[in-house]
């Protein structure tokens, strides 16, 4: 197979990244990529081990003269979010990612690229493979199932680690140093619903909210992009004020940590209401486009005929589903008090679907303040109980609080300034990041930072990483590690 990146520098990084684009890395399907890491370690004479969750730990002894320096733990995750355009035929369980080079971009136009966190993984491998790099004792922790709630690192045995410093390579803004992150529970809600036989006298339509940009529900939440689930609920509730309709199905969102780009419902109406239905869809297309003209310029509400379903929700169940979707908080709730340029707290209604006897909603809370995400969780609980539903916590990421005394931050800033003539920005990330698990699970104080090149359109088709930012990160990374 042709090597697309073989002439692009830094070759020592992009060669590994291109390898990773050819290996299935969907969450829950990381066995093959973990095999790849074990082979890599063997080829380079490095000690390695793999646990039952397919997490991989690779060790490299310190360079001469660095034996007594504090050990450094490199960390990245193996899995990727697998999304594709609706009209694209692609099997993430076996097909290599199709990407191209467009100027400064390495881009996958029809699917996600997996630069989150394939480029971080590649950078770590390049560090381990570099025979000339001066470095302290290195431990590389490659984890699984990060994109579905950090499940891999939650099962990792932290007692195996000896280092006291952590360098995470899962950030996506070159020149921005992550020094803290948000935490919070992901809540799965189940609402009981009753169904009835579908009315054969009614005509059925698929109503969809589409054309949204989506993105990461934490890192892109400040871009004010529309949530397809919320827009669909709003449209359907307004539709109910002008005509009577039956609801057979609602589904929206694929990954709970992504802003939903698409949501749809199957509804049944009296044949004489067809013109009203199409008029309402056109009206709300205009309303949504006006409201989100900058953040989602392609938003629209599409109405098309659909096959008749066997059942529809009873009226009470219909209103339960739509009202719950409408009342669930979504978006930015608070900006940080001390750093007002950063989002402190947000909520996202990431996934909605109706099944035979229940509606499932997955809500993700995020905050750098524990008291705030606990408050958000309690609101979800109260709302769920009001609608006689049940709830469970799928995962609960701890927050990572910024340590203003961090030596890692100080050293990185000096190295970055010496290379590029300016200091990097510091950021408290509005997303969960695996660094927080080190803070929670290690039995000693840990000095930690996270960095990475520019990755854009994360978790969406069209994801790309820039070549120039990767070159800068690699240059800085080598000098930074040698300075530790």
GROMACS .gro file of C-alpha atoms in nm:
model
  484
    1UNK     CA    1   0.000   0.000   0.000
    2UNK     CA    2   0.130   0.345  -0.092
    3UNK     CA    3   0.276   0.550   0.191
    4UNK     CA    4   0.114   0.892   0.168
    5UNK     CA    5   0.321   1.055   0.444
    6UNK     CA    6   0.664   0.908   0.371
    7UNK     CA    7   0.814   1.241   0.259
    8UNK     CA    8   0.654   1.460   0.526
    9UNK     CA    9   0.855   1.569   0.829
   10UNK     CA   10   0.884   1.478   1.106
   11UNK     CA   11   0.899   1.138   0.937
   12UNK     CA   12   0.976   0.967   1.268
   13UNK     CA   13   0.630   1.076   1.389
   14UNK     CA   14   0.418   1.053   1.074
   15UNK     CA   15   0.540   0.704   0.986
   16UNK     CA   16   0.383   0.573   1.308
   17UNK     CA   17   0.072   0.783   1.256
   18UNK     CA   18   0.021   0.638   0.909
   19UNK     CA   19   0.061   0.287   1.051
   20UNK     CA   20  -0.214   0.365   1.301
   21UNK     CA   21  -0.457   0.482   1.032
   22UNK     CA   22  -0.445   0.127   0.894
   23UNK     CA   23  -0.528  -0.045   1.222
   24UNK     CA   24  -0.887  -0.069   1.356
   25UNK     CA   25  -0.905   0.143   1.671
   26UNK     CA   26  -1.272   0.175   1.756
   27UNK     CA   27  -1.337   0.178   2.129
   28UNK     CA   28  -1.371  -0.182   2.243
   29UNK     CA   29  -1.172  -0.308   1.944
   30UNK     CA   30  -0.814  -0.222   2.039
   31UNK     CA   31  -0.658  -0.570   2.045
   32UNK     CA   32  -0.488  -0.523   1.708
   33UNK     CA   33  -0.339  -0.185   1.794
   34UNK     CA   34  -0.217  -0.314   2.130
   35UNK     CA   35  -0.051  -0.601   1.940
   36UNK     CA   36   0.119  -0.338   1.725
   37UNK     CA   37   0.257  -0.166   2.037
   38UNK     CA   38   0.392  -0.494   2.174
   39UNK     CA   39   0.570  -0.562   1.845
   40UNK     CA   40   0.710  -0.208   1.852
   41UNK     CA   41   0.850  -0.262   2.203
   42UNK     CA   42   1.009  -0.593   2.107
   43UNK     CA   43   1.169  -0.440   1.797
   44UNK     CA   44   1.326  -0.167   2.010
   45UNK     CA   45   1.432  -0.392   2.297
   46UNK     CA   46   1.197  -0.229   2.546
   47UNK     CA   47   1.024  -0.396   2.839
   48UNK     CA   48   0.648  -0.408   2.798
   49UNK     CA   49   0.334  -0.566   2.933
   50UNK     CA   50  -0.036  -0.572   2.853
   51UNK     CA   51  -0.327  -0.605   3.095
   52UNK     CA   52  -0.672  -0.761   3.053
   53UNK     CA   53  -0.816  -0.431   2.922
   54UNK     CA   54  -0.546  -0.425   2.649
   55UNK     CA   55  -0.372  -0.128   2.811
   56UNK     CA   56  -0.001  -0.139   2.728
   57UNK     CA   57   0.289  -0.029   2.949
   58UNK     CA   58   0.633   0.019   2.787
   59UNK     CA   59   0.948   0.111   2.983
   60UNK     CA   60   1.273   0.267   2.860
   61UNK     CA   61   1.572   0.312   3.093
   62UNK     CA   62   1.717   0.658   3.147
   63UNK     CA   63   1.994   0.797   2.930
   64UNK     CA   64   2.342   0.806   3.081
   65UNK     CA   65   2.352   1.082   3.339
   66UNK     CA   66   1.973   1.093   3.379
   67UNK     CA   67   1.936   0.787   3.603
   68UNK     CA   68   1.855   0.987   3.917
   69UNK     CA   69   1.620   1.234   3.749
   70UNK     CA   70   1.247   1.202   3.831
   71UNK     CA   71   1.084   0.948   3.602
   72UNK     CA   72   0.855   1.069   3.324
   73UNK     CA   73   0.530   0.893   3.235
   74UNK     CA   74   0.419   0.946   2.873
   75UNK     CA   75   0.052   0.882   2.814
   76UNK     CA   76  -0.189   0.862   2.519
   77UNK     CA   77  -0.494   0.653   2.426
   78UNK     CA   78  -0.529   0.401   2.145
   79UNK     CA   79  -0.896   0.428   2.053
   80UNK     CA   80  -1.071   0.677   1.825
   81UNK     CA   81  -1.423   0.805   1.774
   82UNK     CA   82  -1.563   0.640   1.461
   83UNK     CA   83  -1.800   0.866   1.269
   84UNK     CA   84  -1.869   0.884   0.895
   85UNK     CA   85  -2.089   1.072   0.655
   86UNK     CA   86  -2.430   0.913   0.615
   87UNK     CA   87  -2.382   0.834   0.246
   88UNK     CA   88  -2.036   0.680   0.288
   89UNK     CA   89  -1.985   0.302   0.298
   90UNK     CA   90  -1.710   0.234   0.550
   91UNK     CA   91  -1.642  -0.041   0.805
   92UNK     CA   92  -1.432   0.085   1.096
   93UNK     CA   93  -1.373  -0.272   1.213
   94UNK     CA   94  -1.152  -0.348   0.912
   95UNK     CA   95  -1.116  -0.061   0.662
   96UNK     CA   96  -0.806   0.162   0.678
   97UNK     CA   97  -0.882   0.532   0.721
   98UNK     CA   98  -0.886   0.712   0.386
   99UNK     CA   99  -0.705   1.043   0.419
  100UNK     CA  100  -0.515   1.291   0.206
  101UNK     CA  101  -0.270   1.577   0.240
  102UNK     CA  102  -0.422   1.916   0.164
  103UNK     CA  103  -0.161   2.187   0.210
  104UNK     CA  104  -0.084   2.188   0.582
  105UNK     CA  105  -0.365   1.944   0.665
  106UNK     CA  106  -0.372   1.567   0.694
  107UNK     CA  107  -0.747   1.518   0.656
  108UNK     CA  108  -1.007   1.244   0.635
  109UNK     CA  109  -1.300   1.400   0.452
  110UNK     CA  110  -1.558   1.120   0.478
  111UNK     CA  111  -1.479   0.983   0.824
  112UNK     CA  112  -1.300   1.074   1.140
  113UNK     CA  113  -0.921   1.064   1.105
  114UNK     CA  114  -0.829   0.928   1.445
  115UNK     CA  115  -0.573   1.203   1.507
  116UNK     CA  116  -0.747   1.209   1.845
  117UNK     CA  117  -0.539   1.044   1.978
  118UNK     CA  118  -0.341   0.871   1.704
  119UNK     CA  119  -0.105   1.165   1.665
  120UNK     CA  120  -0.036   1.163   2.040
  121UNK     CA  121   0.031   0.790   2.026
  122UNK     CA  122   0.268   0.844   1.732
  123UNK     CA  123   0.457   1.118   1.918
  124UNK     CA  124   0.508   0.887   2.216
  125UNK     CA  125   0.637   0.607   1.995
  126UNK     CA  126   0.876   0.847   1.823
  127UNK     CA  127   1.015   0.951   2.164
  128UNK     CA  128   1.068   0.588   2.265
  129UNK     CA  129   1.230   0.502   1.931
  130UNK     CA  130   1.472   0.797   1.923
  131UNK     CA  131   1.823   0.663   2.000
  132UNK     CA  132   1.974   1.010   2.042
  133UNK     CA  133   1.719   1.169   2.273
  134UNK     CA  134   1.848   1.246   2.624
  135UNK     CA  135   1.582   1.157   2.879
  136UNK     CA  136   1.499   1.046   3.234
  137UNK     CA  137   1.348   0.700   3.297
  138UNK     CA  138   1.046   0.671   3.066
  139UNK     CA  139   0.720   0.482   3.113
  140UNK     CA  140   0.463   0.490   2.836
  141UNK     CA  141   0.101   0.413   2.925
  142UNK     CA  142  -0.120   0.350   2.619
  143UNK     CA  143  -0.481   0.309   2.722
  144UNK     CA  144  -0.801   0.173   2.570
  145UNK     CA  145  -1.163   0.287   2.566
  146UNK     CA  146  -1.086   0.651   2.648
  147UNK     CA  147  -1.356   0.780   2.414
  148UNK     CA  148  -1.633   0.586   2.590
  149UNK     CA  149  -1.561   0.702   2.942
  150UNK     CA  150  -1.191   0.638   3.012
  151UNK     CA  151  -1.270   0.274   3.085
  152UNK     CA  152  -0.921   0.149   3.005
  153UNK     CA  153  -0.729   0.373   3.242
  154UNK     CA  154  -0.988   0.317   3.514
  155UNK     CA  155  -0.884  -0.051   3.517
  156UNK     CA  156  -0.509   0.020   3.493
  157UNK     CA  157  -0.285  -0.086   3.784
  158UNK     CA  158  -0.114   0.241   3.883
  159UNK     CA  159   0.106   0.062   4.137
  160UNK     CA  160   0.321  -0.054   3.844
  161UNK     CA  161   0.438   0.303   3.778
  162UNK     CA  162   0.749   0.459   3.928
  163UNK     CA  163   0.752   0.807   3.771
  164UNK     CA  164   0.633   1.123   3.943
  165UNK     CA  165   0.578   1.335   3.631
  166UNK     CA  166   0.314   1.286   3.362
  167UNK     CA  167   0.319   1.417   3.005
  168UNK     CA  168  -0.011   1.350   2.834
  169UNK     CA  169  -0.023   1.382   2.452
  170UNK     CA  170  -0.400   1.411   2.404
  171UNK     CA  171  -0.438   1.787   2.358
  172UNK     CA  172  -0.536   1.949   2.030
  173UNK     CA  173  -0.406   2.308   2.032
  174UNK     CA  174  -0.037   2.365   1.967
  175UNK     CA  175   0.098   2.643   2.184
  176UNK     CA  176  -0.164   2.578   2.450
  177UNK     CA  177  -0.052   2.386   2.757
  178UNK     CA  178  -0.326   2.201   2.945
  179UNK     CA  179  -0.276   2.234   3.320
  180UNK     CA  180  -0.614   2.116   3.453
  181UNK     CA  181  -0.940   1.968   3.331
  182UNK     CA  182  -1.308   1.925   3.399
  183UNK     CA  183  -1.467   1.617   3.545
  184UNK     CA  184  -1.817   1.490   3.599
  185UNK     CA  185  -2.049   1.192   3.559
  186UNK     CA  186  -2.200   1.059   3.238
  187UNK     CA  187  -2.560   0.970   3.323
  188UNK     CA  188  -2.773   0.713   3.140
  189UNK     CA  189  -3.145   0.779   3.181
  190UNK     CA  190  -3.422   0.533   3.099
  191UNK     CA  191  -3.782   0.654   3.077
  192UNK     CA  192  -4.066   0.398   3.063
  193UNK     CA  193  -4.291   0.434   2.758
  194UNK     CA  194  -4.613   0.264   2.647
  195UNK     CA  195  -4.692   0.193   2.286
  196UNK     CA  196  -5.011   0.148   2.090
  197UNK     CA  197  -5.096   0.015   1.745
  198UNK     CA  198  -5.014   0.266   1.474
  199UNK     CA  199  -5.311   0.441   1.317
  200UNK     CA  200  -5.339   0.313   0.956
  201UNK     CA  201  -5.537   0.622   0.856
  202UNK     CA  202  -5.242   0.847   0.919
  203UNK     CA  203  -4.954   0.932   0.685
  204UNK     CA  204  -4.604   0.895   0.826
  205UNK     CA  205  -4.302   1.120   0.779
  206UNK     CA  206  -3.941   1.130   0.885
  207UNK     CA  207  -3.857   1.469   1.032
  208UNK     CA  208  -3.486   1.534   1.072
  209UNK     CA  209  -3.264   1.813   1.197
  210UNK     CA  210  -2.943   1.795   0.999
  211UNK     CA  211  -2.657   1.994   0.850
  212UNK     CA  212  -2.500   2.070   1.188
  213UNK     CA  213  -2.125   2.078   1.246
  214UNK     CA  214  -2.125   1.894   1.578
  215UNK     CA  215  -1.787   1.855   1.746
  216UNK     CA  216  -1.654   1.762   2.088
  217UNK     CA  217  -1.911   1.835   2.355
  218UNK     CA  218  -1.646   1.974   2.587
  219UNK     CA  219  -1.370   2.122   2.376
  220UNK     CA  220  -1.611   2.272   2.120
  221UNK     CA  221  -1.889   2.376   2.356
  222UNK     CA  222  -1.770   2.739   2.354
  223UNK     CA  223  -1.833   2.753   1.978
  224UNK     CA  224  -2.209   2.765   2.053
  225UNK     CA  225  -2.292   2.494   1.801
  226UNK     CA  226  -2.648   2.366   1.797
  227UNK     CA  227  -2.746   2.035   1.952
  228UNK     CA  228  -2.963   1.839   1.707
  229UNK     CA  229  -3.148   1.658   1.988
  230UNK     CA  230  -3.253   1.985   2.147
  231UNK     CA  231  -3.360   2.143   1.819
  232UNK     CA  232  -3.568   1.839   1.728
  233UNK     CA  233  -3.751   1.842   2.062
  234UNK     CA  234  -3.818   2.214   2.029
  235UNK     CA  235  -3.952   2.173   1.677
  236UNK     CA  236  -4.180   1.881   1.767
  237UNK     CA  237  -4.324   2.055   2.071
  238UNK     CA  238  -4.401   2.362   1.860
  239UNK     CA  239  -4.544   2.140   1.588
  240UNK     CA  240  -4.786   1.994   1.841
  241UNK     CA  241  -4.937   2.338   1.895
  242UNK     CA  242  -5.054   2.361   1.532
  243UNK     CA  243  -5.142   2.000   1.445
  244UNK     CA  244  -5.195   1.665   1.611
  245UNK     CA  245  -4.931   1.398   1.546
  246UNK     CA  246  -4.835   1.052   1.665
  247UNK     CA  247  -4.472   0.978   1.749
  248UNK     CA  248  -4.326   0.640   1.654
  249UNK     CA  249  -3.954   0.692   1.701
  250UNK     CA  250  -3.691   0.944   1.808
  251UNK     CA  251  -3.317   0.902   1.771
  252UNK     CA  252  -3.029   1.143   1.772
  253UNK     CA  253  -2.659   1.150   1.848
  254UNK     CA  254  -2.410   0.866   1.812
  255UNK     CA  255  -2.143   0.935   2.075
  256UNK     CA  256  -2.243   1.088   2.407
  257UNK     CA  257  -1.926   1.299   2.414
  258UNK     CA  258  -1.998   1.457   2.076
  259UNK     CA  259  -2.240   1.742   2.003
  260UNK     CA  260  -2.520   1.568   1.807
  261UNK     CA  261  -2.508   1.661   1.440
  262UNK     CA  262  -2.828   1.478   1.341
  263UNK     CA  263  -3.158   1.379   1.501
  264UNK     CA  264  -3.477   1.240   1.354
  265UNK     CA  265  -3.832   1.141   1.445
  266UNK     CA  266  -4.100   0.934   1.273
  267UNK     CA  267  -4.440   1.101   1.307
  268UNK     CA  268  -4.789   1.026   1.181
  269UNK     CA  269  -5.038   1.297   1.082
  270UNK     CA  270  -5.378   1.323   0.919
  271UNK     CA  271  -5.335   1.346   0.538
  272UNK     CA  272  -5.500   1.688   0.529
  273UNK     CA  273  -5.224   1.828   0.756
  274UNK     CA  274  -4.944   1.761   0.508
  275UNK     CA  275  -4.913   2.121   0.387
  276UNK     CA  276  -4.904   2.248   0.745
  277UNK     CA  277  -4.629   1.999   0.832
  278UNK     CA  278  -4.409   2.106   0.540
  279UNK     CA  279  -4.475   2.473   0.617
  280UNK     CA  280  -4.368   2.425   0.980
  281UNK     CA  281  -4.051   2.243   0.872
  282UNK     CA  282  -3.965   2.529   0.636
  283UNK     CA  283  -4.039   2.788   0.903
  284UNK     CA  284  -3.813   2.622   1.161
  285UNK     CA  285  -3.539   2.575   0.905
  286UNK     CA  286  -3.541   2.952   0.868
  287UNK     CA  287  -3.557   3.010   1.244
  288UNK     CA  288  -3.269   2.772   1.320
  289UNK     CA  289  -3.060   2.909   1.036
  290UNK     CA  290  -3.106   3.262   1.165
  291UNK     CA  291  -3.022   3.162   1.522
  292UNK     CA  292  -2.715   2.957   1.425
  293UNK     CA  293  -2.604   3.134   1.107
  294UNK     CA  294  -2.245   3.163   1.229
  295UNK     CA  295  -2.197   2.838   1.418
  296UNK     CA  296  -2.409   2.604   1.199
  297UNK     CA  297  -2.472   2.767   0.860
  298UNK     CA  298  -2.601   2.442   0.708
  299UNK     CA  299  -2.875   2.364   0.960
  300UNK     CA  300  -3.216   2.267   0.824
  301UNK     CA  301  -3.527   2.069   0.907
  302UNK     CA  302  -3.605   1.805   0.645
  303UNK     CA  303  -3.944   1.643   0.596
  304UNK     CA  304  -3.983   1.326   0.387
  305UNK     CA  305  -4.230   1.041   0.365
  306UNK     CA  306  -4.166   0.726   0.568
  307UNK     CA  307  -4.301   0.373   0.589
  308UNK     CA  308  -4.585   0.314   0.832
  309UNK     CA  309  -4.458   0.178   1.167
  310UNK     CA  310  -4.631  -0.098   1.359
  311UNK     CA  311  -4.663   0.103   1.680
  312UNK     CA  312  -4.651   0.458   1.809
  313UNK     CA  313  -4.603   0.600   2.155
  314UNK     CA  314  -4.915   0.673   2.358
  315UNK     CA  315  -4.978   1.042   2.413
  316UNK     CA  316  -4.836   1.044   2.766
  317UNK     CA  317  -4.517   0.867   2.656
  318UNK     CA  318  -4.478   1.106   2.361
  319UNK     CA  319  -4.492   1.407   2.588
  320UNK     CA  320  -4.260   1.244   2.842
  321UNK     CA  321  -3.991   1.194   2.580
  322UNK     CA  322  -4.022   1.536   2.419
  323UNK     CA  323  -4.051   1.728   2.744
  324UNK     CA  324  -3.753   1.548   2.896
  325UNK     CA  325  -3.543   1.630   2.590
  326UNK     CA  326  -3.659   1.991   2.602
  327UNK     CA  327  -3.606   2.041   2.976
  328UNK     CA  328  -3.265   1.875   2.999
  329UNK     CA  329  -2.999   2.141   3.035
  330UNK     CA  330  -2.754   2.161   2.746
  331UNK     CA  331  -2.472   2.402   2.674
  332UNK     CA  332  -2.252   2.633   2.881
  333UNK     CA  333  -2.380   2.693   3.234
  334UNK     CA  334  -2.092   2.889   3.387
  335UNK     CA  335  -1.759   3.042   3.290
  336UNK     CA  336  -1.467   3.003   3.529
  337UNK     CA  337  -1.471   3.266   3.807
  338UNK     CA  338  -1.091   3.308   3.818
  339UNK     CA  339  -1.022   3.244   3.449
  340UNK     CA  340  -1.327   3.389   3.270
  341UNK     CA  341  -1.189   3.294   2.929
  342UNK     CA  342  -1.245   2.928   3.017
  343UNK     CA  343  -1.573   2.736   3.038
  344UNK     CA  344  -1.622   2.602   3.389
  345UNK     CA  345  -1.946   2.403   3.363
  346UNK     CA  346  -2.162   2.260   3.086
  347UNK     CA  347  -2.409   1.982   3.010
  348UNK     CA  348  -2.479   1.796   2.686
  349UNK     CA  349  -2.773   1.576   2.588
  350UNK     CA  350  -2.557   1.356   2.369
  351UNK     CA  351  -2.770   1.054   2.276
  352UNK     CA  352  -3.145   0.995   2.252
  353UNK     CA  353  -3.329   0.688   2.126
  354UNK     CA  354  -3.666   0.524   2.172
  355UNK     CA  355  -3.687   0.147   2.209
  356UNK     CA  356  -3.977  -0.094   2.257
  357UNK     CA  357  -4.061  -0.007   2.618
  358UNK     CA  358  -3.821   0.269   2.709
  359UNK     CA  359  -3.655   0.586   2.591
  360UNK     CA  360  -3.280   0.612   2.654
  361UNK     CA  361  -3.107   0.945   2.710
  362UNK     CA  362  -2.735   0.990   2.782
  363UNK     CA  363  -2.638   1.318   2.945
  364UNK     CA  364  -2.278   1.428   2.999
  365UNK     CA  365  -2.187   1.676   3.271
  366UNK     CA  366  -1.857   1.864   3.282
  367UNK     CA  367  -1.708   2.106   3.534
  368UNK     CA  368  -1.372   2.194   3.681
  369UNK     CA  369  -1.557   2.236   4.011
  370UNK     CA  370  -1.680   1.922   4.184
  371UNK     CA  371  -1.965   2.113   4.352
  372UNK     CA  372  -2.094   2.221   4.011
  373UNK     CA  373  -2.100   1.882   3.844
  374UNK     CA  374  -2.257   1.734   4.157
  375UNK     CA  375  -2.533   2.000   4.129
  376UNK     CA  376  -2.586   1.918   3.760
  377UNK     CA  377  -2.608   1.547   3.840
  378UNK     CA  378  -2.869   1.609   4.109
  379UNK     CA  379  -3.079   1.811   3.864
  380UNK     CA  380  -3.070   1.522   3.617
  381UNK     CA  381  -3.177   1.287   3.896
  382UNK     CA  382  -3.469   1.508   4.001
  383UNK     CA  383  -3.590   1.553   3.644
  384UNK     CA  384  -3.568   1.179   3.582
  385UNK     CA  385  -3.764   1.101   3.897
  386UNK     CA  386  -4.035   1.350   3.797
  387UNK     CA  387  -4.089   1.145   3.481
  388UNK     CA  388  -4.071   0.813   3.672
  389UNK     CA  389  -3.748   0.710   3.505
  390UNK     CA  390  -3.433   0.537   3.626
  391UNK     CA  391  -3.073   0.651   3.601
  392UNK     CA  392  -2.721   0.514   3.632
  393UNK     CA  393  -2.372   0.661   3.615
  394UNK     CA  394  -2.184   0.519   3.315
  395UNK     CA  395  -1.855   0.680   3.415
  396UNK     CA  396  -1.737   0.950   3.649
  397UNK     CA  397  -1.423   1.138   3.554
  398UNK     CA  398  -1.250   1.330   3.835
  399UNK     CA  399  -1.148   1.691   3.784
  400UNK     CA  400  -0.776   1.776   3.766
  401UNK     CA  401  -0.700   2.095   3.956
  402UNK     CA  402  -0.422   2.326   3.837
  403UNK     CA  403  -0.109   2.330   4.056
  404UNK     CA  404   0.041   2.680   4.029
  405UNK     CA  405   0.374   2.543   4.166
  406UNK     CA  406   0.420   2.292   3.881
  407UNK     CA  407   0.785   2.249   3.776
  408UNK     CA  408   0.668   2.081   3.454
  409UNK     CA  409   0.479   2.396   3.355
  410UNK     CA  410   0.777   2.617   3.436
  411UNK     CA  411   1.022   2.404   3.236
  412UNK     CA  412   0.788   2.372   2.938
  413UNK     CA  413   0.729   2.748   2.926
  414UNK     CA  414   1.105   2.818   2.925
  415UNK     CA  415   1.173   2.562   2.652
  416UNK     CA  416   0.884   2.683   2.438
  417UNK     CA  417   0.991   3.046   2.471
  418UNK     CA  418   1.351   2.962   2.380
  419UNK     CA  419   1.231   2.794   2.059
  420UNK     CA  420   0.949   3.020   1.943
  421UNK     CA  421   1.006   3.353   2.117
  422UNK     CA  422   0.686   3.349   2.318
  423UNK     CA  423   0.532   3.161   2.609
  424UNK     CA  424   0.259   2.900   2.556
  425UNK     CA  425  -0.091   2.976   2.678
  426UNK     CA  426  -0.218   2.785   2.979
  427UNK     CA  427  -0.563   2.628   2.972
  428UNK     CA  428  -0.794   2.443   3.206
  429UNK     CA  429  -0.954   2.203   2.959
  430UNK     CA  430  -1.332   2.178   2.952
  431UNK     CA  431  -1.325   1.804   2.897
  432UNK     CA  432  -1.221   1.495   3.082
  433UNK     CA  433  -0.864   1.387   3.024
  434UNK     CA  434  -0.685   1.079   3.148
  435UNK     CA  435  -0.434   1.284   3.348
  436UNK     CA  436  -0.705   1.324   3.612
  437UNK     CA  437  -0.692   0.950   3.681
  438UNK     CA  438  -0.324   0.977   3.776
  439UNK     CA  439  -0.414   1.249   4.025
  440UNK     CA  440  -0.682   1.027   4.176
  441UNK     CA  441  -0.496   0.694   4.178
  442UNK     CA  442  -0.129   0.762   4.249
  443UNK     CA  443  -0.006   0.738   4.608
  444UNK     CA  444   0.226   1.037   4.572
  445UNK     CA  445   0.207   1.395   4.440
  446UNK     CA  446   0.221   1.408   4.060
  447UNK     CA  447   0.341   1.695   3.841
  448UNK     CA  448   0.139   1.681   3.517
  449UNK     CA  449   0.078   1.863   3.188
  450UNK     CA  450  -0.084   1.786   2.853
  451UNK     CA  451   0.009   1.909   2.507
  452UNK     CA  452  -0.033   1.820   2.140
  453UNK     CA  453  -0.059   1.956   1.785
  454UNK     CA  454  -0.359   2.124   1.622
  455UNK     CA  455  -0.639   1.873   1.564
  456UNK     CA  456  -0.964   2.010   1.428
  457UNK     CA  457  -1.317   1.878   1.365
  458UNK     CA  458  -1.263   1.618   1.636
  459UNK     CA  459  -1.516   1.334   1.647
  460UNK     CA  460  -1.658   1.442   1.308
  461UNK     CA  461  -1.601   1.360   0.941
  462UNK     CA  462  -1.342   1.602   0.807
  463UNK     CA  463  -1.117   1.567   1.112
  464UNK     CA  464  -0.763   1.683   1.042
  465UNK     CA  465  -0.424   1.745   1.203
  466UNK     CA  466  -0.186   2.013   1.080
  467UNK     CA  467   0.167   1.925   0.972
  468UNK     CA  468   0.328   2.250   1.087
  469UNK     CA  469   0.190   2.222   1.441
  470UNK     CA  470   0.310   1.861   1.466
  471UNK     CA  471   0.658   1.976   1.363
  472UNK     CA  472   0.656   2.240   1.639
  473UNK     CA  473   0.532   1.997   1.903
  474UNK     CA  474   0.797   1.740   1.808
  475UNK     CA  475   1.076   1.998   1.821
  476UNK     CA  476   0.959   2.124   2.159
  477UNK     CA  477   0.895   1.776   2.296
  478UNK     CA  478   1.251   1.658   2.240
  479UNK     CA  479   1.408   1.965   2.401
  480UNK     CA  480   1.159   1.960   2.689
  481UNK     CA  481   1.223   1.594   2.776
  482UNK     CA  482   1.598   1.653   2.764
  483UNK     CA  483   1.552   1.941   3.009
  484UNK     CA  484   1.373   1.731   3.270
   0.00000   0.00000   0.00000
